[in-house]
mmCIF file of C-alpha atoms in Angstrom:
data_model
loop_
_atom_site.group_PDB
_atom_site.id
_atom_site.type_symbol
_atom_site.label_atom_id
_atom_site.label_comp_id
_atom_site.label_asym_id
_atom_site.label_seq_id
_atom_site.Cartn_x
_atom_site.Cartn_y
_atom_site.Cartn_z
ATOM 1 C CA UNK A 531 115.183 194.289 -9.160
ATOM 2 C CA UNK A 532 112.207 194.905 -6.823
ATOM 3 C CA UNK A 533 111.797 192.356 -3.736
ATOM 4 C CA UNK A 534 108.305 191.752 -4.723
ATOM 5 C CA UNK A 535 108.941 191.545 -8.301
ATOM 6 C CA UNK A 536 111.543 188.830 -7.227
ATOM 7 C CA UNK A 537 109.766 187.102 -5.112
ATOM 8 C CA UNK A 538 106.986 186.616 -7.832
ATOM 9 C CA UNK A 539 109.289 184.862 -10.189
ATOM 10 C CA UNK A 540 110.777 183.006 -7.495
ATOM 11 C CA UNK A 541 107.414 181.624 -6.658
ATOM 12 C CA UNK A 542 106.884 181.284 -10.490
ATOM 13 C CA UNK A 543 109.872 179.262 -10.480
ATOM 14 C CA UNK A 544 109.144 177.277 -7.967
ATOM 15 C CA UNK A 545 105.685 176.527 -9.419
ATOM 16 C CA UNK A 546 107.288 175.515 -12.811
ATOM 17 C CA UNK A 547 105.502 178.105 -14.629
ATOM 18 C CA UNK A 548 108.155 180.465 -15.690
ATOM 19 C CA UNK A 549 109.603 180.856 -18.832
ATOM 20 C CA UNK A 550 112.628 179.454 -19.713
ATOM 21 C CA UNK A 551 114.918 182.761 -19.956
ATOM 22 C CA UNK A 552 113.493 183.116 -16.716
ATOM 23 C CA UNK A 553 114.234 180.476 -15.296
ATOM 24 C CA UNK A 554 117.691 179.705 -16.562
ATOM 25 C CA UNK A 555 118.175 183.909 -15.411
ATOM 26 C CA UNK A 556 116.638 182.964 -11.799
ATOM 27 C CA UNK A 557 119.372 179.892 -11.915
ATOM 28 C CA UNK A 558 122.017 182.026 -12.491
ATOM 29 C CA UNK A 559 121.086 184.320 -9.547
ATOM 30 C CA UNK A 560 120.788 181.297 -7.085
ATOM 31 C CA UNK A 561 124.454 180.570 -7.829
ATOM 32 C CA UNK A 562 125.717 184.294 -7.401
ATOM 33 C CA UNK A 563 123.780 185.938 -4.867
ATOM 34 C CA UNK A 564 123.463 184.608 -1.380
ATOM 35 C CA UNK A 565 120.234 186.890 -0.358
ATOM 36 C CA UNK A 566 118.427 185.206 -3.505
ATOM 37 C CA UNK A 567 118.976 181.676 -2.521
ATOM 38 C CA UNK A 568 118.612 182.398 1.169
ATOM 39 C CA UNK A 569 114.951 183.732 0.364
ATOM 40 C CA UNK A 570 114.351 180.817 -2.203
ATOM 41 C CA UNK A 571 115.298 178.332 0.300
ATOM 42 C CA UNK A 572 112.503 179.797 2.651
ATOM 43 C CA UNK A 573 110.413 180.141 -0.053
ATOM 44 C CA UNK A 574 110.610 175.974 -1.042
ATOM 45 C CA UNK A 575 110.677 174.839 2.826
ATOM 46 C CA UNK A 576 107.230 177.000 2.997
ATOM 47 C CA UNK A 577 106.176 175.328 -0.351
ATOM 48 C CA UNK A 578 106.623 172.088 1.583
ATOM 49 C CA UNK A 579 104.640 172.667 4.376
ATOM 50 C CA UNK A 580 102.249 173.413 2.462
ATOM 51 C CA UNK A 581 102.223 170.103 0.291
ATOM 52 C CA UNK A 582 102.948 168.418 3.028
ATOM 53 C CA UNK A 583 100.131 169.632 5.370
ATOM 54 C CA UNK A 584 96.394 167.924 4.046
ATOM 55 C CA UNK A 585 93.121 169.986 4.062
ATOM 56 C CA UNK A 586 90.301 168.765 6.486
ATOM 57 C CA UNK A 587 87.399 167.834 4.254
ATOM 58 C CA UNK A 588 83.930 168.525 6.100
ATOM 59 C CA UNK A 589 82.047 165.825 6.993
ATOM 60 C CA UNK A 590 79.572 163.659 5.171
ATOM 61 C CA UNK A 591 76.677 165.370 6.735
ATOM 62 C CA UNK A 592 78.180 168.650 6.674
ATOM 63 C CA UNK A 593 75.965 169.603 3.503
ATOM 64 C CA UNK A 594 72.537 168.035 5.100
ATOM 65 C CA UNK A 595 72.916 169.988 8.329
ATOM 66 C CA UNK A 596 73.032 172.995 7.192
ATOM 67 C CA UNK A 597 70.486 172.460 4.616
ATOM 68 C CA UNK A 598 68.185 171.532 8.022
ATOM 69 C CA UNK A 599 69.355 174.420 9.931
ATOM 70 C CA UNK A 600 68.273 176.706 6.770
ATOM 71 C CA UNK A 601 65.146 174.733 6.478
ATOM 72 C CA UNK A 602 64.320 175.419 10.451
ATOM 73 C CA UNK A 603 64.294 179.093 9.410
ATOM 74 C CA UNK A 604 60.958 181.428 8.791
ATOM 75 C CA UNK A 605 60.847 183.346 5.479
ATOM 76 C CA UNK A 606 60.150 186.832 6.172
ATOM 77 C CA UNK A 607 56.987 188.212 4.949
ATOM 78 C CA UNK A 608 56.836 190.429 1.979
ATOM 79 C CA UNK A 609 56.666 193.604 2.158
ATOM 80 C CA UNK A 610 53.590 194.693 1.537
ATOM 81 C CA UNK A 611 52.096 192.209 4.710
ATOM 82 C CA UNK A 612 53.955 195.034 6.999
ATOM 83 C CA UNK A 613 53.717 198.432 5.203
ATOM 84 C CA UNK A 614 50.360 199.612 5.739
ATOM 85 C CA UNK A 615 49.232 200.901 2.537
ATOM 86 C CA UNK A 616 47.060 203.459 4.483
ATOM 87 C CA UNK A 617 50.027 205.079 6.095
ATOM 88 C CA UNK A 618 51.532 205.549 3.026
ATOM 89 C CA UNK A 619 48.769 207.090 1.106
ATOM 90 C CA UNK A 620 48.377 208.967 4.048
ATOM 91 C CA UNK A 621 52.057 210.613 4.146
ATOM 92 C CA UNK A 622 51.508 210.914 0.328
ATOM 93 C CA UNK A 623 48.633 212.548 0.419
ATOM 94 C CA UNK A 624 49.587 215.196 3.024
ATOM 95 C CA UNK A 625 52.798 215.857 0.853
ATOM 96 C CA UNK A 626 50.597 216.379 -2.508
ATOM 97 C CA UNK A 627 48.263 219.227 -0.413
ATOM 98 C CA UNK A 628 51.372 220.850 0.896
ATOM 99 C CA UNK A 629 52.833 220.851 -2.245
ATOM 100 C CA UNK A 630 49.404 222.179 -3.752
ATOM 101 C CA UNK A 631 48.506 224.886 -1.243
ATOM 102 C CA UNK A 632 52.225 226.053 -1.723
ATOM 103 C CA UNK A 633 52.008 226.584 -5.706
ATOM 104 C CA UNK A 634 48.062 228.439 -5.023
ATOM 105 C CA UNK A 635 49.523 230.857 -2.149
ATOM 106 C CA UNK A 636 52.066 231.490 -4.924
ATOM 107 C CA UNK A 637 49.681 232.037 -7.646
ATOM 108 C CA UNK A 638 47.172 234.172 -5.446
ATOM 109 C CA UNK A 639 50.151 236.859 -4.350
ATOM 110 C CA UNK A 640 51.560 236.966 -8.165
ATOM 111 C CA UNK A 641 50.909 240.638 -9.415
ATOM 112 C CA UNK A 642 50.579 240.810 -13.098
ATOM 113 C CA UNK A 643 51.154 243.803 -15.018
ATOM 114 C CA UNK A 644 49.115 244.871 -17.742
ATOM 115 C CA UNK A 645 50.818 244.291 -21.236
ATOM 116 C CA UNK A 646 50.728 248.192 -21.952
ATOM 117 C CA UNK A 647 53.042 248.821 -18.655
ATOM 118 C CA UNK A 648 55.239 246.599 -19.976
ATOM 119 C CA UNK A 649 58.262 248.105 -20.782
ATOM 120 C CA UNK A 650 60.726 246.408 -23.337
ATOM 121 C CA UNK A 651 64.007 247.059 -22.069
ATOM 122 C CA UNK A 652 63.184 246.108 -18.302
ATOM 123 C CA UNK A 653 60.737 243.084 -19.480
ATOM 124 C CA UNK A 654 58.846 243.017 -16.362
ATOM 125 C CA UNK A 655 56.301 240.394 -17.274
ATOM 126 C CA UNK A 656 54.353 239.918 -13.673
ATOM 127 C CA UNK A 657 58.025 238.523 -12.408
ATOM 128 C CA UNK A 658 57.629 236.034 -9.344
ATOM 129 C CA UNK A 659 59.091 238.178 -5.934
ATOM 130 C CA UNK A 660 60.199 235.387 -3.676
ATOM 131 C CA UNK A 661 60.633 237.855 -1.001
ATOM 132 C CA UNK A 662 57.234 239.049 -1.098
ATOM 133 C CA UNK A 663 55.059 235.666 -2.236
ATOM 134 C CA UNK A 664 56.642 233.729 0.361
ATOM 135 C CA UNK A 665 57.141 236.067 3.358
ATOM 136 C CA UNK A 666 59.259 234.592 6.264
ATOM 137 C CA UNK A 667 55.659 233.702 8.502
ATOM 138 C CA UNK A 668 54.497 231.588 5.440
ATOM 139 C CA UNK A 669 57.691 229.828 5.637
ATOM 140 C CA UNK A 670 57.693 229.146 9.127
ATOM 141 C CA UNK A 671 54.362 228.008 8.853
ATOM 142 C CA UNK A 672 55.009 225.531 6.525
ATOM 143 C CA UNK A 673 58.410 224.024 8.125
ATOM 144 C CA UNK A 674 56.417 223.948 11.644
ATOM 145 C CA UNK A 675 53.378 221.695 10.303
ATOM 146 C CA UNK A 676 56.031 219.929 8.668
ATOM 147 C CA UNK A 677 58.041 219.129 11.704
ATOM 148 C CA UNK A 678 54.890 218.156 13.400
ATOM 149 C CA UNK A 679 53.634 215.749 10.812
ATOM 150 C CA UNK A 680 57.372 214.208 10.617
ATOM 151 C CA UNK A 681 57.057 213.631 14.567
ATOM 152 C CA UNK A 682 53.918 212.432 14.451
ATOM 153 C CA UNK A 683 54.788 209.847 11.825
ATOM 154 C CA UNK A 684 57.624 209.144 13.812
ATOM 155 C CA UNK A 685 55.628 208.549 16.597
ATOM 156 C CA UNK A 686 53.678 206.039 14.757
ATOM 157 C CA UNK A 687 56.500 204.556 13.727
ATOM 158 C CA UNK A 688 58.562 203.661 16.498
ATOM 159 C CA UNK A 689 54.962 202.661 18.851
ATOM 160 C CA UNK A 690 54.611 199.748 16.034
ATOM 161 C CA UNK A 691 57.885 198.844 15.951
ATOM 162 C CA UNK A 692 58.159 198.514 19.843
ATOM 163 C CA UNK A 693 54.492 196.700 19.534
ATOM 164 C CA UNK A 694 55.810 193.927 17.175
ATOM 165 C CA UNK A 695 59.564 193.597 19.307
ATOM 166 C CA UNK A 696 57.282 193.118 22.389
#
């Protein structure tokens, strides 16, 4: 038998809430082995410092001073007191014309065939180049405005924030 498996229906013993093959099988191993009555003897002097020990109650005012300590509190304000709604339409809107610019540069530098070139096995229906549509000075175009709007919001940011700790 496992220690913690014993231990368990020690305590369950001890608590009174074992069943009765249990119990008359934890009895029998009480009388026989000297390990299992050694640990249920520590087992029942901890069960009486426990019963014997009382729990400290909280005072009678306990309940009313914290309710005064909550009450002392400020709410905080919701959010939209503190997000500036202009600062987000702004960021929104600069993320719609990126996104918008990006799709026309794509469309303007797609090269359609005619539908008499096409050719059945190869199906080469005005196919999208990556490589060529967005070439790698496009790209870096795009990531560097992006990097400078991201500081520049982040700018904004953290000025407001040290504003309103000041």
């Amino acid at each position: 038998m496992e220690q913690n498996e014993l231990e368990i229906q020690l305590w369950n013993y001890i608590d009174g809430t074992c069943s009765i093959a249990d119990g008359e099988r934890i009895r029998i191993l009480l009388a026989t082995d000297e390990q299992v009555k050694r640990q249920y003897e520590e087992l029942m002097s901890f069960q009486t410092l426990l019963n014997a020990t009382e729990t400290e109650e909280p005072s009678l005012r306990f309940a009313k001073n914290v309710m005064e300590a909550v009450a002392k509190t400020t709410v905080a304000p919701a959010a939209s007191k503190y997000v500036n709604p202009f600062v987000l339409r702004g960021i929104a809107t600069f993320f719609i014309v990126s996104i918008v610019a990006l799709i026309a540069y794509a469309f303007a530098n797609v090269h359609t065939t005619s539908a008499s070139a096409i050719k059945l096995p190869e199906m080469n229906l005005g196919a999208l180049h990556a490589e060529k549509v967005f070439s790698s000075t496009f790209i870096y175009i795009v990531l560097g405005v992006n990097v400078i709007a991201g500081l520049v919001l982040a700018d904004l940011f953290l000025r407001r924030r040290s504003h309103r700790d000041a």
